[in-house]
Short mmCIF file of C-alpha atoms and ligand atoms in Angstrom, two decimals:
data_model
loop_
_atom_site.label_atom_id
_atom_site.label_comp_id
_atom_site.label_asym_id
_atom_site.label_seq_id
_atom_site.Cartn_x
_atom_site.Cartn_y
_atom_site.Cartn_z
CA MET W 1 -29.46 -3.85 -9.71
CA HIS W 2 -31.62 -1.10 -8.32
CA LEU W 3 -30.29 2.26 -9.48
CA THR W 4 -31.41 5.69 -8.30
CA LYS W 5 -32.72 8.28 -10.76
CA GLU W 6 -29.31 9.99 -10.91
CA GLU W 7 -27.49 6.67 -11.40
CA ASN W 8 -29.87 5.78 -14.23
CA GLU W 9 -29.24 9.15 -15.82
CA MET W 10 -25.51 8.50 -15.67
CA LEU W 11 -26.03 5.11 -17.30
CA GLU W 12 -28.13 6.64 -20.06
CA GLY W 13 -25.42 9.18 -20.80
CA LYS W 14 -27.42 12.21 -19.65
CA LEU W 15 -24.53 13.29 -17.40
CA GLY W 16 -21.89 12.88 -20.10
CA TYR W 17 -19.83 10.14 -21.69
CA PRO W 18 -17.26 9.60 -18.88
CA ALA W 19 -19.97 9.18 -16.23
CA GLN W 20 -21.83 6.79 -18.57
CA LYS W 21 -18.74 4.62 -19.19
CA ALA W 22 -17.96 4.66 -15.48
CA MET W 23 -21.49 3.61 -14.53
CA GLU W 24 -21.36 0.78 -17.08
CA ILE W 25 -18.20 -0.51 -15.39
CA LEU W 26 -19.78 -0.30 -11.93
CA VAL W 27 -23.04 -1.97 -12.98
CA GLY W 28 -21.05 -4.79 -14.62
CA LEU W 29 -19.01 -5.22 -11.46
CA GLY W 30 -22.10 -5.06 -9.25
CA GLU W 31 -23.85 -7.72 -11.32
CA CYS W 32 -20.82 -10.01 -11.05
CA TYR W 33 -21.04 -9.82 -7.26
CA ASP W 34 -24.87 -9.80 -6.99
CA ALA W 35 -24.91 -6.28 -5.54
CA GLU W 36 -28.45 -4.98 -5.19
CA ARG W 37 -27.59 -1.28 -5.31
CA MET W 38 -24.86 1.32 -5.42
CA ILE W 39 -23.48 3.14 -2.37
CA PRO W 40 -22.13 6.70 -2.37
CA VAL W 41 -18.43 6.89 -1.51
CA THR W 42 -16.63 9.75 0.20
CA SER W 43 -13.16 9.19 -1.25
CA VAL W 44 -11.23 7.23 -3.83
CA HIS W 45 -7.58 6.18 -3.83
CA LEU W 46 -6.48 5.51 -7.41
CA THR W 47 -3.87 2.91 -8.31
CA GLY W 48 -3.63 3.66 -12.02
CA SER W 49 -1.45 6.70 -11.42
CA SER W 50 1.78 4.96 -12.49
CA LEU W 51 2.47 4.00 -16.10
CA THR W 52 3.28 0.47 -14.97
CA GLY W 53 0.07 0.23 -12.94
CA ALA W 54 -2.21 1.64 -15.64
CA GLY W 55 -0.59 -0.21 -18.56
CA LYS W 56 -1.04 0.95 -22.15
CA ALA W 57 -4.80 0.28 -22.39
CA GLY W 58 -5.46 1.83 -18.98
CA THR W 59 -3.43 4.93 -19.82
CA ASP W 60 -5.38 5.41 -23.08
CA PHE W 61 -8.69 4.98 -21.23
CA ILE W 62 -7.75 7.48 -18.50
CA ARG W 63 -6.63 10.04 -21.07
CA GLU W 64 -9.83 9.52 -23.07
CA MET W 65 -11.95 10.13 -19.95
CA ALA W 66 -10.04 13.38 -19.29
CA GLU W 67 -10.30 14.54 -22.91
CA LYS W 68 -14.04 13.93 -22.90
CA GLY W 69 -14.51 16.17 -19.87
CA GLY W 70 -14.57 13.60 -17.05
CA LYS W 71 -14.52 15.16 -13.56
CA PHE W 72 -13.96 13.45 -10.22
CA VAL W 73 -16.98 14.08 -8.03
CA VAL W 74 -15.44 12.99 -4.71
CA LEU W 75 -12.03 13.46 -3.07
CA THR W 76 -9.69 11.36 -5.21
CA HIS W 77 -6.03 10.86 -4.37
CA THR W 78 -3.29 9.05 -6.25
CA ASN W 79 -0.84 6.20 -5.61
CA PRO W 80 2.91 6.40 -6.47
CA LEU W 81 4.09 7.08 -10.02
CA SER W 82 6.63 5.34 -12.24
CA ILE W 83 9.11 8.23 -11.85
CA ASP W 84 10.41 10.40 -9.05
CA PRO W 85 9.51 13.90 -10.30
CA CYS W 86 12.46 15.42 -8.37
CA SER W 87 15.32 12.99 -8.94
CA TRP W 88 14.39 11.13 -12.14
CA LYS W 89 17.61 12.28 -13.82
CA GLU W 90 19.74 11.24 -10.90
CA ILE W 91 18.25 7.75 -10.91
CA GLY W 92 18.71 7.37 -14.65
CA MET W 93 15.23 7.72 -16.16
CA SER W 94 14.81 8.89 -19.74
CA PRO W 95 13.10 12.26 -20.49
CA GLU W 96 10.73 10.45 -22.91
CA TYR W 97 9.49 8.13 -20.16
CA VAL W 98 9.11 11.07 -17.77
CA GLN W 99 7.01 12.85 -20.41
CA GLU W 100 4.73 9.82 -20.80
CA GLN W 101 4.19 9.73 -17.04
CA GLN W 102 3.53 13.48 -17.07
CA LYS W 103 0.78 13.06 -19.69
CA LEU W 104 -0.93 10.47 -17.50
CA THR W 105 -0.57 12.67 -14.40
CA ASP W 106 -1.95 15.65 -16.36
CA ALA W 107 -5.04 13.62 -17.26
CA PHE W 108 -5.67 12.88 -13.57
CA SER W 109 -5.04 16.52 -12.73
CA ARG W 110 -7.58 17.72 -15.34
CA MET W 111 -10.18 15.43 -13.80
CA GLY W 112 -9.49 16.94 -10.37
CA ALA W 113 -7.27 14.40 -8.59
CA PHE W 114 -5.32 15.32 -5.47
CA LEU W 115 -1.85 14.42 -6.74
CA CYS W 116 -0.23 13.23 -3.53
CA ASN W 117 1.20 10.13 -5.25
CA THR W 118 1.57 8.14 -2.06
CA CYS W 119 0.63 4.67 -0.85
CA THR W 120 0.00 6.06 2.66
CA PRO W 121 -2.63 8.76 2.03
CA TYR W 122 -3.82 8.38 5.64
CA GLN W 123 -0.40 9.65 6.86
CA ILE W 124 -0.95 13.00 5.16
CA GLY W 125 -4.48 13.66 6.33
CA HIS W 126 -6.69 11.58 4.04
CA VAL W 127 -8.42 9.76 6.87
CA PRO W 128 -11.93 8.50 6.08
CA LEU W 129 -14.43 8.30 8.92
CA PHE W 130 -15.21 5.11 10.80
CA GLY W 131 -17.93 3.24 8.93
CA GLY W 132 -17.60 5.52 5.90
CA HIS W 133 -17.79 3.95 2.43
CA ILE W 134 -14.77 4.59 0.22
CA ALA W 135 -13.28 3.05 -2.94
CA TRP W 136 -9.57 2.61 -2.41
CA GLY W 137 -7.00 0.68 -4.38
CA GLU W 138 -3.43 -0.16 -3.25
CA SER W 139 -3.55 -3.23 -1.07
CA SER W 140 -1.65 -1.79 1.89
CA ALA W 141 -3.65 1.46 1.96
CA LEU W 142 -7.07 -0.15 1.65
CA THR W 143 -6.22 -2.79 4.26
CA PHE W 144 -5.20 0.00 6.64
CA ALA W 145 -8.41 1.92 5.89
CA ASN W 146 -10.60 -1.13 6.49
CA SER W 147 -8.79 -2.50 9.52
CA VAL W 148 -7.34 0.45 11.41
CA LEU W 149 -9.71 3.25 10.45
CA GLY W 150 -12.85 1.11 10.19
CA ALA W 151 -13.80 2.62 6.83
CA ARG W 152 -15.24 0.25 4.22
CA THR W 153 -13.74 -0.57 0.88
CA ASN W 154 -13.23 -3.50 -1.44
CA ARG W 155 -9.94 -3.99 -3.30
CA GLU W 156 -10.45 -1.54 -6.14
CA GLY W 157 -8.55 -1.98 -9.37
CA GLY W 158 -7.60 0.84 -11.74
CA ALA W 159 -10.88 0.77 -13.73
CA SER W 160 -13.30 0.37 -10.81
CA GLY W 161 -11.48 3.08 -8.82
CA LEU W 162 -11.60 5.49 -11.75
CA ALA W 163 -15.29 4.71 -12.24
CA ALA W 164 -15.99 5.37 -8.55
CA ALA W 165 -14.17 8.71 -8.77
CA LEU W 166 -16.21 9.77 -11.83
CA THR W 167 -19.57 8.82 -10.31
CA GLY W 168 -19.07 8.91 -6.52
CA ARG W 169 -20.53 5.38 -6.33
CA THR W 170 -19.45 1.80 -5.82
CA PRO W 171 -21.54 -1.40 -5.85
CA ALA W 172 -22.77 -2.53 -2.43
CA TYR W 173 -21.05 -5.86 -1.90
CA GLY W 174 -18.08 -7.46 -0.10
CA LEU W 175 -16.53 -5.44 2.70
CA HIS W 176 -19.15 -2.68 2.45
CA MET W 177 -21.63 -5.06 4.06
CA ASP W 178 -21.72 -5.70 7.85
CA GLN W 179 -22.02 -9.46 7.50
CA ASN W 180 -18.75 -9.73 5.53
CA ARG W 181 -16.55 -7.94 8.06
CA TYR W 182 -16.33 -10.53 10.83
CA GLY W 183 -13.17 -12.49 11.51
CA ASN W 184 -13.10 -16.12 10.51
CA LEU W 185 -9.79 -17.42 11.83
CA GLU W 186 -7.55 -16.63 14.77
CA ILE W 187 -3.83 -15.96 14.81
CA ALA W 188 -2.72 -16.34 18.42
CA VAL W 189 0.49 -14.39 18.98
CA THR W 190 2.54 -15.96 21.76
CA THR W 191 5.84 -14.16 21.27
CA GLU W 192 6.98 -10.60 21.85
CA LEU W 193 7.42 -8.43 18.80
CA ASN W 194 10.16 -5.87 19.20
CA ALA W 195 11.03 -4.30 15.87
CA LEU W 196 8.70 -2.80 13.31
CA HIS W 197 9.54 -5.46 10.75
CA ASP W 198 8.42 -8.15 13.26
CA TYR W 199 4.90 -6.84 12.73
CA GLY W 200 5.44 -7.20 8.99
CA THR W 201 6.58 -10.78 9.56
CA LEU W 202 3.44 -11.47 11.60
CA GLY W 203 1.29 -9.98 8.82
CA TYR W 204 3.05 -12.13 6.23
CA PHE W 205 2.44 -15.27 8.29
CA ALA W 206 -1.23 -14.35 8.84
CA GLY W 207 -1.85 -13.49 5.17
CA LYS W 208 -0.35 -16.75 3.97
CA ILE W 209 -2.72 -18.72 6.14
CA ALA W 210 -5.79 -16.51 5.75
CA GLN W 211 -5.59 -15.98 1.96
CA ASP W 212 -8.97 -14.25 1.35
CA ARG W 213 -10.35 -14.73 4.87
CA ILE W 214 -10.30 -12.22 7.74
CA PRO W 215 -7.69 -12.99 10.41
CA VAL W 216 -8.18 -11.90 14.00
CA LEU W 217 -4.90 -11.34 15.85
CA THR W 218 -4.99 -12.11 19.54
CA GLY W 219 -2.33 -11.92 22.25
CA LEU W 220 -0.46 -8.87 20.90
CA LYS W 221 1.20 -7.10 23.80
CA GLY W 222 2.41 -3.53 24.17
CA SER W 223 1.07 -0.40 22.58
CA LEU W 224 0.61 -0.59 18.88
CA GLY W 225 0.75 2.56 16.78
CA TRP W 226 -0.04 3.27 13.16
CA ASP W 227 3.41 2.14 12.00
CA GLU W 228 3.06 -1.33 13.53
CA LEU W 229 -0.45 -1.69 12.08
CA LYS W 230 0.75 -0.36 8.73
CA PHE W 231 3.43 -3.06 8.63
CA ILE W 232 0.92 -5.79 9.50
CA GLY W 233 -1.51 -4.53 6.85
CA ALA W 234 1.05 -4.27 4.04
CA SER W 235 2.30 -7.83 4.62
CA VAL W 236 -1.03 -9.51 5.26
CA ALA W 237 -2.21 -8.14 1.91
CA THR W 238 0.96 -9.38 0.17
CA SER W 239 1.15 -13.05 1.13
CA GLY W 240 -2.66 -13.34 0.93
CA SER W 241 -5.44 -11.31 -0.60
CA VAL W 242 -6.56 -10.15 2.84
CA SER W 243 -8.17 -6.69 2.86
CA LEU W 244 -9.27 -6.59 6.50
CA PHE W 245 -7.72 -7.86 9.72
CA HIS W 246 -8.67 -7.28 13.32
CA VAL W 247 -6.50 -6.93 16.44
CA ILE W 248 -8.38 -7.53 19.65
CA GLY W 249 -8.52 -4.44 21.82
CA VAL W 250 -6.82 -2.31 19.17
CA THR W 251 -8.68 -2.04 15.87
CA PRO W 252 -12.11 -0.40 16.03
CA GLU W 253 -14.29 -3.35 15.07
CA ALA W 254 -12.50 -5.68 17.47
CA GLN W 255 -12.77 -4.22 20.92
CA THR W 256 -13.66 -7.73 22.13
CA LYS W 257 -13.47 -11.21 20.60
CA GLU W 258 -17.27 -11.20 20.39
CA THR W 259 -17.40 -8.08 18.22
CA ALA W 260 -14.47 -9.23 16.07
CA PHE W 261 -15.93 -12.65 15.24
CA GLY W 262 -19.63 -11.68 15.43
CA PRO W 263 -21.89 -14.57 14.41
CA ASN W 264 -18.80 -16.65 13.54
CA ASN W 265 -18.29 -17.03 17.32
CA ARG W 266 -20.81 -19.82 17.16
CA LYS W 267 -18.70 -21.77 14.70
CA LYS W 268 -15.60 -23.78 15.42
CA LEU W 269 -12.88 -21.60 13.99
CA GLU W 270 -9.28 -22.50 13.24
CA THR W 271 -6.53 -21.04 15.44
CA PHE W 272 -2.89 -20.79 14.38
CA GLU W 273 -0.09 -19.99 16.79
CA PHE W 274 2.51 -17.37 15.95
CA GLY W 275 5.32 -17.95 18.43
CA ARG W 276 9.10 -17.56 18.41
CA ARG W 277 9.57 -20.42 16.00
CA GLU W 278 7.00 -19.05 13.50
CA LEU W 279 8.55 -15.56 13.76
CA ALA W 280 12.03 -16.88 12.97
CA GLU W 281 10.90 -19.26 10.23
CA THR W 282 8.71 -16.67 8.49
CA GLU W 283 11.47 -14.05 8.63
CA SER W 284 13.94 -16.43 7.05
CA SER W 285 11.41 -17.51 4.38
CA ILE W 286 10.95 -13.87 3.28
CA SER W 287 14.72 -13.39 3.04
CA LYS W 288 15.52 -14.95 -0.33
CA ALA W 289 18.94 -13.50 -1.23
CA GLU W 290 22.06 -15.62 -1.07
CA GLY W 291 25.53 -14.34 -0.36
CA ARG W 292 26.22 -11.42 1.93
CA GLU W 293 27.08 -8.62 -0.48
CA ILE W 294 24.46 -5.91 -0.87
CA ASP W 295 24.28 -3.09 -3.42
CA PHE W 296 20.79 -1.71 -2.81
CA VAL W 297 18.94 -0.98 0.42
CA VAL W 298 15.36 0.19 0.52
CA THR W 299 13.02 1.18 3.33
CA GLY W 300 9.67 2.93 3.29
CA CYS W 301 7.31 0.28 1.97
CA PRO W 302 4.69 1.52 2.72
CA PHE W 303 6.02 5.09 2.56
CA VAL W 304 7.77 6.24 5.72
CA SER W 305 6.00 8.08 8.52
CA ILE W 306 7.59 11.01 10.35
CA ARG W 307 8.40 8.62 13.21
CA GLU W 308 10.32 6.34 10.82
CA PHE W 309 12.10 9.36 9.32
CA LYS W 310 13.31 10.31 12.80
CA LYS W 311 14.60 6.81 13.46
CA ILE W 312 16.39 6.49 10.11
CA SER W 313 17.93 9.92 10.56
CA GLY W 314 19.24 8.96 14.00
CA LEU W 315 20.72 5.71 12.72
CA LEU W 316 22.49 7.45 9.82
CA ALA W 317 23.77 10.49 11.78
CA GLY W 318 27.52 10.82 11.34
CA LYS W 319 27.72 7.68 9.16
CA ARG W 320 28.48 7.25 5.47
CA ILE W 321 26.88 4.64 3.27
CA LYS W 322 29.25 2.47 1.27
CA SER W 323 30.38 3.96 -1.99
CA GLY W 324 28.63 2.41 -4.99
CA LEU W 325 25.69 1.23 -2.88
CA GLU W 326 22.29 2.95 -3.02
CA PHE W 327 20.06 3.44 -0.01
CA TRP W 328 16.53 4.57 -0.93
CA ILE W 329 14.08 5.90 1.64
CA LEU W 330 10.62 5.98 0.03
CA SER W 331 8.39 8.91 0.85
CA CYS W 332 5.98 11.49 -0.49
CA GLN W 333 6.78 15.18 -0.95
CA LEU W 334 4.73 16.32 2.02
CA MET W 335 6.34 13.95 4.51
CA LYS W 336 9.77 14.84 3.11
CA THR W 337 9.01 18.52 3.68
CA TYR W 338 8.06 17.82 7.29
CA ALA W 339 11.21 15.71 7.74
CA GLY W 340 13.24 18.68 6.50
CA LYS W 341 11.53 21.05 8.95
CA MET W 342 12.26 18.64 11.79
CA GLY W 343 15.95 18.44 10.86
CA TYR W 344 15.78 14.76 9.90
CA LEU W 345 16.90 15.20 6.29
CA ASN W 346 20.42 16.56 6.77
CA PRO W 347 21.91 13.46 8.45
CA ILE W 348 20.25 11.29 5.79
CA GLU W 349 21.57 13.32 2.86
CA GLU W 350 25.03 13.72 4.41
CA SER W 351 25.26 9.95 4.72
CA GLY W 352 24.70 9.55 0.98
CA ALA W 353 21.25 7.94 1.34
CA LYS W 354 18.49 9.26 -0.93
CA VAL W 355 14.93 10.19 -0.11
CA ILE W 356 13.05 9.05 -3.19
CA CYS W 357 9.59 10.54 -3.57
CA GLU W 358 6.38 9.43 -5.23
CA VAL W 359 7.78 6.23 -6.76
CA CYS W 360 8.82 2.81 -5.50
CA PRO W 361 10.63 -0.19 -6.98
CA SER W 362 7.33 -1.93 -7.68
CA SER W 363 5.99 0.99 -9.74
CA LEU W 364 9.25 1.50 -11.66
CA PRO W 365 9.57 -0.04 -15.13
CA ARG W 366 10.15 -3.77 -14.96
CA GLU W 367 13.77 -4.71 -14.14
CA PHE W 368 14.79 -1.02 -14.15
CA LEU W 369 17.03 -1.54 -11.10
CA LYS W 370 18.54 -4.69 -12.53
CA ARG W 371 19.44 -2.81 -15.73
CA ARG W 372 21.14 -0.20 -13.52
CA GLY W 373 23.37 -3.03 -12.33
CA HIS W 374 21.84 -3.80 -8.94
CA LYS W 375 22.12 -7.42 -7.88
CA THR W 376 21.14 -7.89 -4.25
CA ALA W 377 18.93 -5.82 -1.97
CA ALA W 378 18.15 -5.48 1.72
CA THR W 379 14.89 -4.24 3.14
CA ASN W 380 12.86 -4.19 6.35
CA SER W 381 9.60 -4.62 4.42
CA ALA W 382 8.20 -8.06 3.60
CA LYS W 383 6.09 -6.46 0.88
CA MET W 384 9.12 -4.83 -0.72
CA ALA W 385 11.12 -8.08 -0.60
CA TYR W 386 8.25 -9.69 -2.51
CA TYR W 387 8.01 -6.94 -5.14
CA MET W 388 11.76 -6.53 -5.59
CA ALA W 389 11.76 -10.16 -6.71
CA GLY W 390 8.59 -9.90 -8.81
CA SER W 391 9.01 -6.60 -10.58
CA GLN W 392 12.77 -5.97 -10.44
CA ASN W 393 14.02 -9.58 -10.49
CA ILE W 394 16.28 -8.81 -7.53
CA LEU W 395 16.34 -10.96 -4.40
CA SER W 396 16.45 -9.32 -0.97
CA HIS W 397 17.70 -9.92 2.51
CA TYR W 398 14.98 -9.10 5.02
CA GLY W 399 15.41 -7.91 8.59
CA SER W 400 15.27 -4.97 10.96
CA LEU W 401 15.87 -1.35 9.98
CA GLU W 402 19.07 -1.44 12.06
CA ARG W 403 20.39 -4.37 10.02
CA CYS W 404 19.44 -2.61 6.79
CA VAL W 405 21.29 0.56 7.82
CA ASP W 406 24.28 -1.52 8.87
CA ALA W 407 24.20 -3.25 5.48
CA ALA W 408 24.09 0.14 3.76
CA ILE W 409 27.18 1.28 5.64
CA HIS W 410 29.26 -1.87 5.23
CA GLY W 411 27.91 -3.28 1.97
CA PHE W 412 27.11 -6.69 3.36
CA TRP W 413 24.35 -8.38 5.35
CA THR W 414 25.33 -9.51 8.81
FE1 LIG Y 1 3.98 1.58 -1.35
FE2 LIG Y 1 5.38 0.55 -3.28
FE3 LIG Y 1 5.29 -0.63 -0.98
S1 LIG Y 1 3.39 1.49 -3.49
S2 LIG Y 1 3.27 -0.18 -0.22
S3 LIG Y 1 6.18 1.38 -1.38
S4 LIG Y 1 5.27 -1.66 -2.96
#
């Protein structure tokens, strides 16, 4: 790889041990992918901020980098934790575990991280520029950044993200390069999508087919906002390892079919229809729970926007959730503060639902919810249904927010 003078100095240890270790990681990664050079990045979104995400070895490495004076040289923000700093007691976490998480968070803080602990950093102002190179982890966030914002990032893991934050560099390969950003299959949408989770269902369908390719969605009607695109992105990156999708006429690199497919226009590309049948079949395939009784409802995967807060608040106003059942609304502190200012929190809290901040079931300790006695969940997020099964060993019903709220009130899925 060609390295600049400064990058070589980092590699030789002239800029300190953490920058040297970080550059070694990036050069190794770059060589694996035949990158010819490094590119400067303007921001990093770190996934190793939870104990479960970092693991024991990762936690030790992060703390070592902080102890040896590592400093983040670009804006670096953090993904959710393994605890809710405000209601850890209420949800039954041990003080020892909270302390362990705090040590990890302190290490990130010493290195200069922006501790927003959210999977939707773009909702609180961390919006990279179109065409800007970034190094983001968290599949839903990086897919949003690539697809909706037109920034450029690969799927960064804990180590490569940390290394990018310590050096301000990432190897030039994959989605940083123009030629790798064109669509290579079409998902033709022929049905109307009404609820937010329908967009998640579409994303799940597209991701399953695309796997590591770049799907181009055509035929979507109506005005799509960030929430709809957020739901597509989270699901497409769950059922496949998609990190970029295009929507014709909506996402910035897909104003026309020609720009979305680029040179691939000349090839014969596969097209898959997503109609009423596919919508219904995909929705029912995501819904894995049996029996109608529910004891846990979760929404906010990815973390809720202010628009979702408003909707949830309206649906819960004057209602009471069933005793013994938990309804978690996942958020970050900043969005919760805004929801409070807007008057959305009171109806939620009066109903007995909880706004849980900076943590989600997939970043909690494995089977934590199961050990608390939860058996069956309901969610409007395809990604959450997937992770509730994988990390909490709890199966979910999947459907609209209205159905989830109804399930929270009555204790069963209708
Ligand atoms: Fe966010 Fe957790 Fe979902 S990190 S995207 S709420 S699985």
